[in-house]
Amino acid sequence: MGDRTRPALYNIPTHRAFSDALAAGIIAQHGGDPMRLAQGMILLPNNRAIRSVSDAFVRKSGGGLLLPRLVALGDPDLGEQVGGALDPLGEDEAVLPAVAPMRRQMILARMVQQASAYPVDAGQALKLAQALGAVLDQMHVERVPVTALADLTLSDELSQHWQTSLRLFVILLAQWPQELARLGCIDLADRRNRLLDRVAARWANAPPTGFVIAAGMSTTAPAIATLLRRIAMLPKGAVVFAGLDQEMDGEAWDAIGPFDADPVTGRAPAGHETHPQYALKRLLDRMSATRDDVALWRWGSEHDARAVRGRNISNAMLPPRLTSRWRDLKTADRSLAGVEALEVATPGEEAQAIAIALREAVETEARTAALVTPDRQLATRVSAHLRRWGIDADDSAGQPLSRLPPGTLLIAMAEALAERFAPVALLTLLKHPLVMRGDTRLNWLEGVRGLDLLLRGPRPQAGIAGLDLLLAERDGEDRQRTLRARTRLWWAEARALLEPLEQGFAAASDLPGQLAVIREHSGRLSHDAVWAGHQGHAAADLFAEMEDAAREGPRQADIRALPVLLDHLLGGVSVRPPQGGHPRISILGLIEARLVQTDLMILGGLNEGNWPGLPAPDPWLAPRIRREMGLPGLESRIGLAAHDFASALGAPQILITRARRGSGGPAVASRFWLRLKAMAGAQWKSADRYAALAQVLDHAAEHRPANRPAPVPPLSVRPKIIPVTDVDRLKADPYAFYAKRILRLARLDPVDADAGPAWRGTAVHEILQQWAEAGSGDLADLEARARAMFDRPDVHPLLKALWQPRLIEAIRWIAAEVASDLAAGRKILSVETEGRAEIAGVTLTGKADRIDLLPDGKLGIVDYKTGKPPSARQVRAGYALQLGLLGLIAEQGGFPSTDAAPVAGGFEYWSLAKKGDAFGYRESPVDPMGKRDKIITADFTSHVHAQFEDVATTYLTGSAPFDAQVNPEVANYGDYDQLMRLEEWYGRDDG
């Protein structure tokens, strides 16, 4: 039987359920004989389409059925799937195998490193290799010869950046065929072309005995177009398009492009690659067919929408220069019956509303629903909301391996090693849910919590050695001595696991060695849980492939690039649960949703940059170069996204959603959303009921905010000993004092924090105390002590670099001031001296940084500050009483170094901060004459005595409640805001 005289081309419009209509037509034509149906072959774009068509056959048959052979043209194992359609074994020369994708990427990354004039780390090299591989594939797919670059004369018109990239690309393009010859392989895209060409050639000479139908193709690849043309001419062949717009008039169809070249310039205007019909029109052109050659597929199903939907979608997607037609559309041509829109404020509200719509579908008998979105965050949120009701949606897109526990553990190990066990990276690794999984995990976490507390503050030295120093026993005062000793016992176990890891990486000079160390020690840390389950198996398979391919990969393998490299490679693998999910609810990405239709289709995340996504830039070829070579523009992906959107709009019921804000700020509505809204006009229908349900779902029936807390602890637990440093907090915010001293809740410093005032103050006090006690008064001795402190092994080099210069300048100022005072008859009596006094039934304690004997015989109280000292207004208000209280203790003989009844006659802050152009200055909160609204010096101790007696009798020996106050004058203001639930009562009339 010879070929047809006209190609058998058909179209299933967007308002019909593609898979069901296709199955219905094939069964109607070939289902009379079960064996005849089984002898046929259906070519589909991807594996998800195979699943969708298989399900449609089952629904249509209502019983047992021998299915035709279903082949995905996008599958890497295309040759094996086409099977008998290829030449019999040995008849023709075999097609070379395709180079493994991982091996190819590693080799290209090595070539990029070697060819680049600048250092390129392994992670960046792999990203560039992936982009390079994509360009090579596009050249194969579009059949652009290597010589096309040589024929271009645009290089002089390009910027320096693009010229450099182009030169490097030309070098790599010349080297790659040699690498393939060495491997005895070809590129996967090249192999697919050859297989498709061989199938087309064989079917031209020996057509298959059974029917062959190519369905749902939209790729414009010449090899695909040639094969489709051959199938359409077969006696039992047919090509069925999905969503070809046959409603569009000729003017609009021609306005899409591609356009003929200008006879003068020889340059063709760019076509509208972002239009949903552009790819199908170009495919028809390459098949030597026109839209008039395409007939309507006669069969449909009960899942179809109304036919008018297709015409309205066509109107909404008119080319830009014809959108003025919208003004003249009749109401029927604007109507989007069955289509509703939901616009909410945030992605969280959007996810909740979508989940409610999906649950509504579940509770409707036999109703199917799907969420289609390219936004993985939105899909994850919707899945979480559905699990709240016990619904596990079938998420066909899966989760990237880099975001699943096995992947995050592998990346965490790499980050910990790259940062040499820096606090945040180390704790991320040690707290990972897979580490020490099993019966010992609780004890392990107790030890990790101890290490977490010790790592709060300045970073220790790098590596295991720095952690050893952090945990070592310390001489002198150590507030964390008990915690340090307890954690040191646990550290022996952790060290035994981490030290071999550090040593292994020190010995691993190349990428294969680094990956081997990660593989070996991740198993030890997790008791092999990292490789268990379907997620672990996926990680194991990928890691084995990576290790094998890395031998030919990048040569420059800096450990600092390893986390980026692993994140990139692991992120390229998606993992789905093996058991699937709910049979009637699914969550689909754009590729998975092609040719799939359900009763309710929810198109979510319709914001620019999301749907459609921003085209990924090509780092190798400038847009002008791509256009001149005949490669698709980067905007072609927007056209595919537009076609996906238009096709999904064909379901019986549609809900489109967007959030006005994204994760990074205000979001712009998708161009597809804006087109539909502009075209529909007054016919635009909102589904606000879902937003209302989402808000009501978590809305409390009764709003009962907390009142201002005012705890009244019994007298027996109220402190009777109070340090001077806590008096300010007690007066300014009694609740904060209650939380700290009675509840014993202290604010934790951040992990790996900068050296804060507390650390700097402790270091300065220690240096000055040792220098004063030595009694030399020598500036060189003071400076040497400061430098020795920074040279300690537990001080991080970065801390030394940042703080040593400014501290040296400040202590030089202190030494000069001390020498000047000494010459004027003022001498130091004591430093860092503890004192106490009984006042108002309470023991007041304090440590004086320095007590001087002034020339007039009175005492001078000095308080060192590493930052700005308190203002006179704070002191007068009673929120900075420390200096005066120390003077009060001294006057009561509370310091052993003072006389029986001394008089405090001087109060000074010595600040090490910068003022003007120099570090260090003195400031006093008092004045002998009370100038500048300061307290008179002679009245200072009596003033603070009255202030302290008031708060002591009220709160410590009295029964007053420790009520919460909002007072920013107090130091460390806000430490207990969350505990006091400030936001619930502050600003209320009753607060």
PDB file of C-alpha atoms in Angstrom, residues 738-868:
ATOM      1  CA  TYR A 738      11.667  39.131  87.116  1.00  0.00           C
ATOM      2  CA  ALA A 739      12.398  37.084  83.975  1.00  0.00           C
ATOM      3  CA  LYS A 740      16.155  37.297  84.443  1.00  0.00           C
ATOM      4  CA  ARG A 741      16.593  36.930  88.232  1.00  0.00           C
ATOM      5  CA  ILE A 742      13.556  34.912  89.330  1.00  0.00           C
ATOM      6  CA  LEU A 743      12.786  32.836  86.236  1.00  0.00           C
ATOM      7  CA  ARG A 744      16.528  32.718  85.442  1.00  0.00           C
ATOM      8  CA  LEU A 745      15.983  33.248  81.715  1.00  0.00           C
ATOM      9  CA  ALA A 746      18.946  34.839  79.981  1.00  0.00           C
ATOM     10  CA  ARG A 747      19.211  36.076  76.411  1.00  0.00           C
ATOM     11  CA  LEU A 748      21.468  33.928  74.255  1.00  0.00           C
ATOM     12  CA  ASP A 749      23.988  35.531  71.949  1.00  0.00           C
ATOM     13  CA  PRO A 750      23.740  34.486  68.288  1.00  0.00           C
ATOM     14  CA  VAL A 751      25.950  31.673  67.110  1.00  0.00           C
ATOM     15  CA  ASP A 752      29.147  32.955  65.504  1.00  0.00           C
ATOM     16  CA  ALA A 753      28.329  36.497  66.575  1.00  0.00           C
ATOM     17  CA  ASP A 754      30.617  39.465  66.256  1.00  0.00           C
ATOM     18  CA  ALA A 755      32.525  40.409  69.360  1.00  0.00           C
ATOM     19  CA  GLY A 756      29.884  42.372  71.235  1.00  0.00           C
ATOM     20  CA  PRO A 757      30.184  44.882  74.071  1.00  0.00           C
ATOM     21  CA  ALA A 758      30.205  42.124  76.711  1.00  0.00           C
ATOM     22  CA  TRP A 759      33.143  40.276  75.127  1.00  0.00           C
ATOM     23  CA  ARG A 760      35.083  43.459  74.467  1.00  0.00           C
ATOM     24  CA  GLY A 761      34.377  44.747  77.973  1.00  0.00           C
ATOM     25  CA  THR A 762      35.552  41.514  79.589  1.00  0.00           C
ATOM     26  CA  ALA A 763      38.745  41.524  77.530  1.00  0.00           C
ATOM     27  CA  VAL A 764      39.513  45.181  78.337  1.00  0.00           C
ATOM     28  CA  HIS A 765      38.826  44.753  82.058  1.00  0.00           C
ATOM     29  CA  GLU A 766      41.076  41.703  82.206  1.00  0.00           C
ATOM     30  CA  ILE A 767      43.976  43.517  80.523  1.00  0.00           C
ATOM     31  CA  LEU A 768      43.656  46.662  82.632  1.00  0.00           C
ATOM     32  CA  GLN A 769      43.309  44.671  85.848  1.00  0.00           C
ATOM     33  CA  GLN A 770      46.502  42.718  85.192  1.00  0.00           C
ATOM     34  CA  TRP A 771      48.372  45.873  84.218  1.00  0.00           C
ATOM     35  CA  ALA A 772      47.228  47.837  87.302  1.00  0.00           C
ATOM     36  CA  GLU A 773      48.004  44.965  89.657  1.00  0.00           C
ATOM     37  CA  ALA A 774      51.500  44.703  88.196  1.00  0.00           C
ATOM     38  CA  GLY A 775      51.994  48.312  89.252  1.00  0.00           C
ATOM     39  CA  SER A 776      54.541  49.142  86.564  1.00  0.00           C
ATOM     40  CA  GLY A 777      52.477  51.901  84.940  1.00  0.00           C
ATOM     41  CA  ASP A 778      54.485  51.208  81.790  1.00  0.00           C
ATOM     42  CA  LEU A 779      52.673  51.811  78.503  1.00  0.00           C
ATOM     43  CA  ALA A 780      54.767  49.168  76.752  1.00  0.00           C
ATOM     44  CA  ASP A 781      53.710  46.619  79.361  1.00  0.00           C
ATOM     45  CA  LEU A 782      50.015  47.462  78.870  1.00  0.00           C
ATOM     46  CA  GLU A 783      50.308  47.226  75.084  1.00  0.00           C
ATOM     47  CA  ALA A 784      52.188  43.937  75.336  1.00  0.00           C
ATOM     48  CA  ARG A 785      49.438  42.477  77.526  1.00  0.00           C
ATOM     49  CA  ALA A 786      46.810  43.560  74.991  1.00  0.00           C
ATOM     50  CA  ARG A 787      48.690  41.971  72.126  1.00  0.00           C
ATOM     51  CA  ALA A 788      49.224  38.798  74.155  1.00  0.00           C
ATOM     52  CA  MET A 789      45.481  38.552  74.719  1.00  0.00           C
ATOM     53  CA  PHE A 790      44.840  38.650  70.962  1.00  0.00           C
ATOM     54  CA  ASP A 791      47.598  36.087  70.375  1.00  0.00           C
ATOM     55  CA  ARG A 792      45.811  33.466  72.463  1.00  0.00           C
ATOM     56  CA  PRO A 793      44.983  30.349  70.409  1.00  0.00           C
ATOM     57  CA  ASP A 794      41.253  30.615  71.201  1.00  0.00           C
ATOM     58  CA  VAL A 795      40.962  34.059  69.570  1.00  0.00           C
ATOM     59  CA  HIS A 796      39.902  33.923  65.929  1.00  0.00           C
ATOM     60  CA  PRO A 797      42.249  35.699  63.474  1.00  0.00           C
ATOM     61  CA  LEU A 798      39.352  37.733  62.065  1.00  0.00           C
ATOM     62  CA  LEU A 799      38.540  38.992  65.554  1.00  0.00           C
ATOM     63  CA  LYS A 800      42.157  39.957  66.024  1.00  0.00           C
ATOM     64  CA  ALA A 801      42.286  41.800  62.722  1.00  0.00           C
ATOM     65  CA  LEU A 802      39.127  43.795  63.461  1.00  0.00           C
ATOM     66  CA  TRP A 803      39.570  44.717  67.113  1.00  0.00           C
ATOM     67  CA  GLN A 804      43.267  44.762  67.933  1.00  0.00           C
ATOM     68  CA  PRO A 805      44.102  48.070  66.164  1.00  0.00           C
ATOM     69  CA  ARG A 806      41.289  50.056  67.798  1.00  0.00           C
ATOM     70  CA  LEU A 807      41.890  48.486  71.212  1.00  0.00           C
ATOM     71  CA  ILE A 808      45.613  49.301  71.094  1.00  0.00           C
ATOM     72  CA  GLU A 809      44.781  52.918  70.320  1.00  0.00           C
ATOM     73  CA  ALA A 810      42.313  53.075  73.208  1.00  0.00           C
ATOM     74  CA  ILE A 811      44.620  51.541  75.833  1.00  0.00           C
ATOM     75  CA  ARG A 812      47.404  53.896  74.794  1.00  0.00           C
ATOM     76  CA  TRP A 813      45.015  56.687  75.647  1.00  0.00           C
ATOM     77  CA  ILE A 814      44.235  55.063  79.011  1.00  0.00           C
ATOM     78  CA  ALA A 815      47.922  54.735  79.845  1.00  0.00           C
ATOM     79  CA  ALA A 816      48.516  58.383  78.977  1.00  0.00           C
ATOM     80  CA  GLU A 817      45.564  59.503  81.115  1.00  0.00           C
ATOM     81  CA  VAL A 818      46.696  57.402  84.086  1.00  0.00           C
ATOM     82  CA  ALA A 819      50.181  58.858  83.844  1.00  0.00           C
ATOM     83  CA  SER A 820      48.765  62.395  83.669  1.00  0.00           C
ATOM     84  CA  ASP A 821      46.555  61.781  86.711  1.00  0.00           C
ATOM     85  CA  LEU A 822      49.451  60.319  88.644  1.00  0.00           C
ATOM     86  CA  ALA A 823      51.498  63.434  87.965  1.00  0.00           C
ATOM     87  CA  ALA A 824      48.594  65.526  89.292  1.00  0.00           C
ATOM     88  CA  GLY A 825      48.469  63.574  92.568  1.00  0.00           C
ATOM     89  CA  ARG A 826      45.734  61.056  91.699  1.00  0.00           C
ATOM     90  CA  LYS A 827      46.558  57.400  92.221  1.00  0.00           C
ATOM     91  CA  ILE A 828      44.838  54.051  91.715  1.00  0.00           C
ATOM     92  CA  LEU A 829      43.671  52.337  94.929  1.00  0.00           C
ATOM     93  CA  SER A 830      42.141  49.171  93.495  1.00  0.00           C
ATOM     94  CA  VAL A 831      40.945  47.546  90.291  1.00  0.00           C
ATOM     95  CA  GLU A 832      38.171  45.016  89.695  1.00  0.00           C
ATOM     96  CA  THR A 833      37.307  45.032  93.404  1.00  0.00           C
ATOM     97  CA  GLU A 834      34.197  43.332  94.772  1.00  0.00           C
ATOM     98  CA  GLY A 835      32.110  45.231  97.326  1.00  0.00           C
ATOM     99  CA  ARG A 836      28.783  44.987  99.132  1.00  0.00           C
ATOM    100  CA  ALA A 837      26.530  46.987 101.425  1.00  0.00           C
ATOM    101  CA  GLU A 838      23.234  46.439 103.264  1.00  0.00           C
ATOM    102  CA  ILE A 839      20.699  49.020 102.105  1.00  0.00           C
ATOM    103  CA  ALA A 840      16.940  48.969 102.666  1.00  0.00           C
ATOM    104  CA  GLY A 841      17.008  45.338 103.790  1.00  0.00           C
ATOM    105  CA  VAL A 842      18.766  44.189 100.607  1.00  0.00           C
ATOM    106  CA  THR A 843      22.404  43.314 100.005  1.00  0.00           C
ATOM    107  CA  LEU A 844      23.736  45.438  97.158  1.00  0.00           C
ATOM    108  CA  THR A 845      26.842  43.999  95.445  1.00  0.00           C
ATOM    109  CA  GLY A 846      29.097  45.352  92.751  1.00  0.00           C
ATOM    110  CA  LYS A 847      32.513  45.205  91.185  1.00  0.00           C
ATOM    111  CA  ALA A 848      34.301  48.523  90.689  1.00  0.00           C
ATOM    112  CA  ASP A 849      36.432  48.661  87.563  1.00  0.00           C
ATOM    113  CA  ARG A 850      38.718  51.112  89.310  1.00  0.00           C
ATOM    114  CA  ILE A 851      38.752  53.181  92.509  1.00  0.00           C
ATOM    115  CA  ASP A 852      41.149  56.132  92.637  1.00  0.00           C
ATOM    116  CA  LEU A 853      42.288  58.334  95.494  1.00  0.00           C
ATOM    117  CA  LEU A 854      41.819  61.916  94.349  1.00  0.00           C
ATOM    118  CA  PRO A 855      44.216  64.732  95.357  1.00  0.00           C
ATOM    119  CA  ASP A 856      41.615  66.104  97.812  1.00  0.00           C
ATOM    120  CA  GLY A 857      41.390  62.742  99.629  1.00  0.00           C
ATOM    121  CA  LYS A 858      38.044  61.742  98.194  1.00  0.00           C
ATOM    122  CA  LEU A 859      37.385  58.643  96.129  1.00  0.00           C
ATOM    123  CA  GLY A 860      37.066  58.601  92.358  1.00  0.00           C
ATOM    124  CA  ILE A 861      34.862  55.840  90.874  1.00  0.00           C
ATOM    125  CA  VAL A 862      35.840  54.872  87.322  1.00  0.00           C
ATOM    126  CA  ASP A 863      33.781  52.675  85.009  1.00  0.00           C
ATOM    127  CA  TYR A 864      35.323  51.527  81.726  1.00  0.00           C
ATOM    128  CA  LYS A 865      33.022  51.516  78.708  1.00  0.00           C
ATOM    129  CA  THR A 866      33.809  50.020  75.301  1.00  0.00           C
ATOM    130  CA  GLY A 867      30.933  51.985  73.772  1.00  0.00           C
ATOM    131  CA  LYS A 868      29.033  55.176  74.433  1.00  0.00           C
TER     132      LYS A 868
END
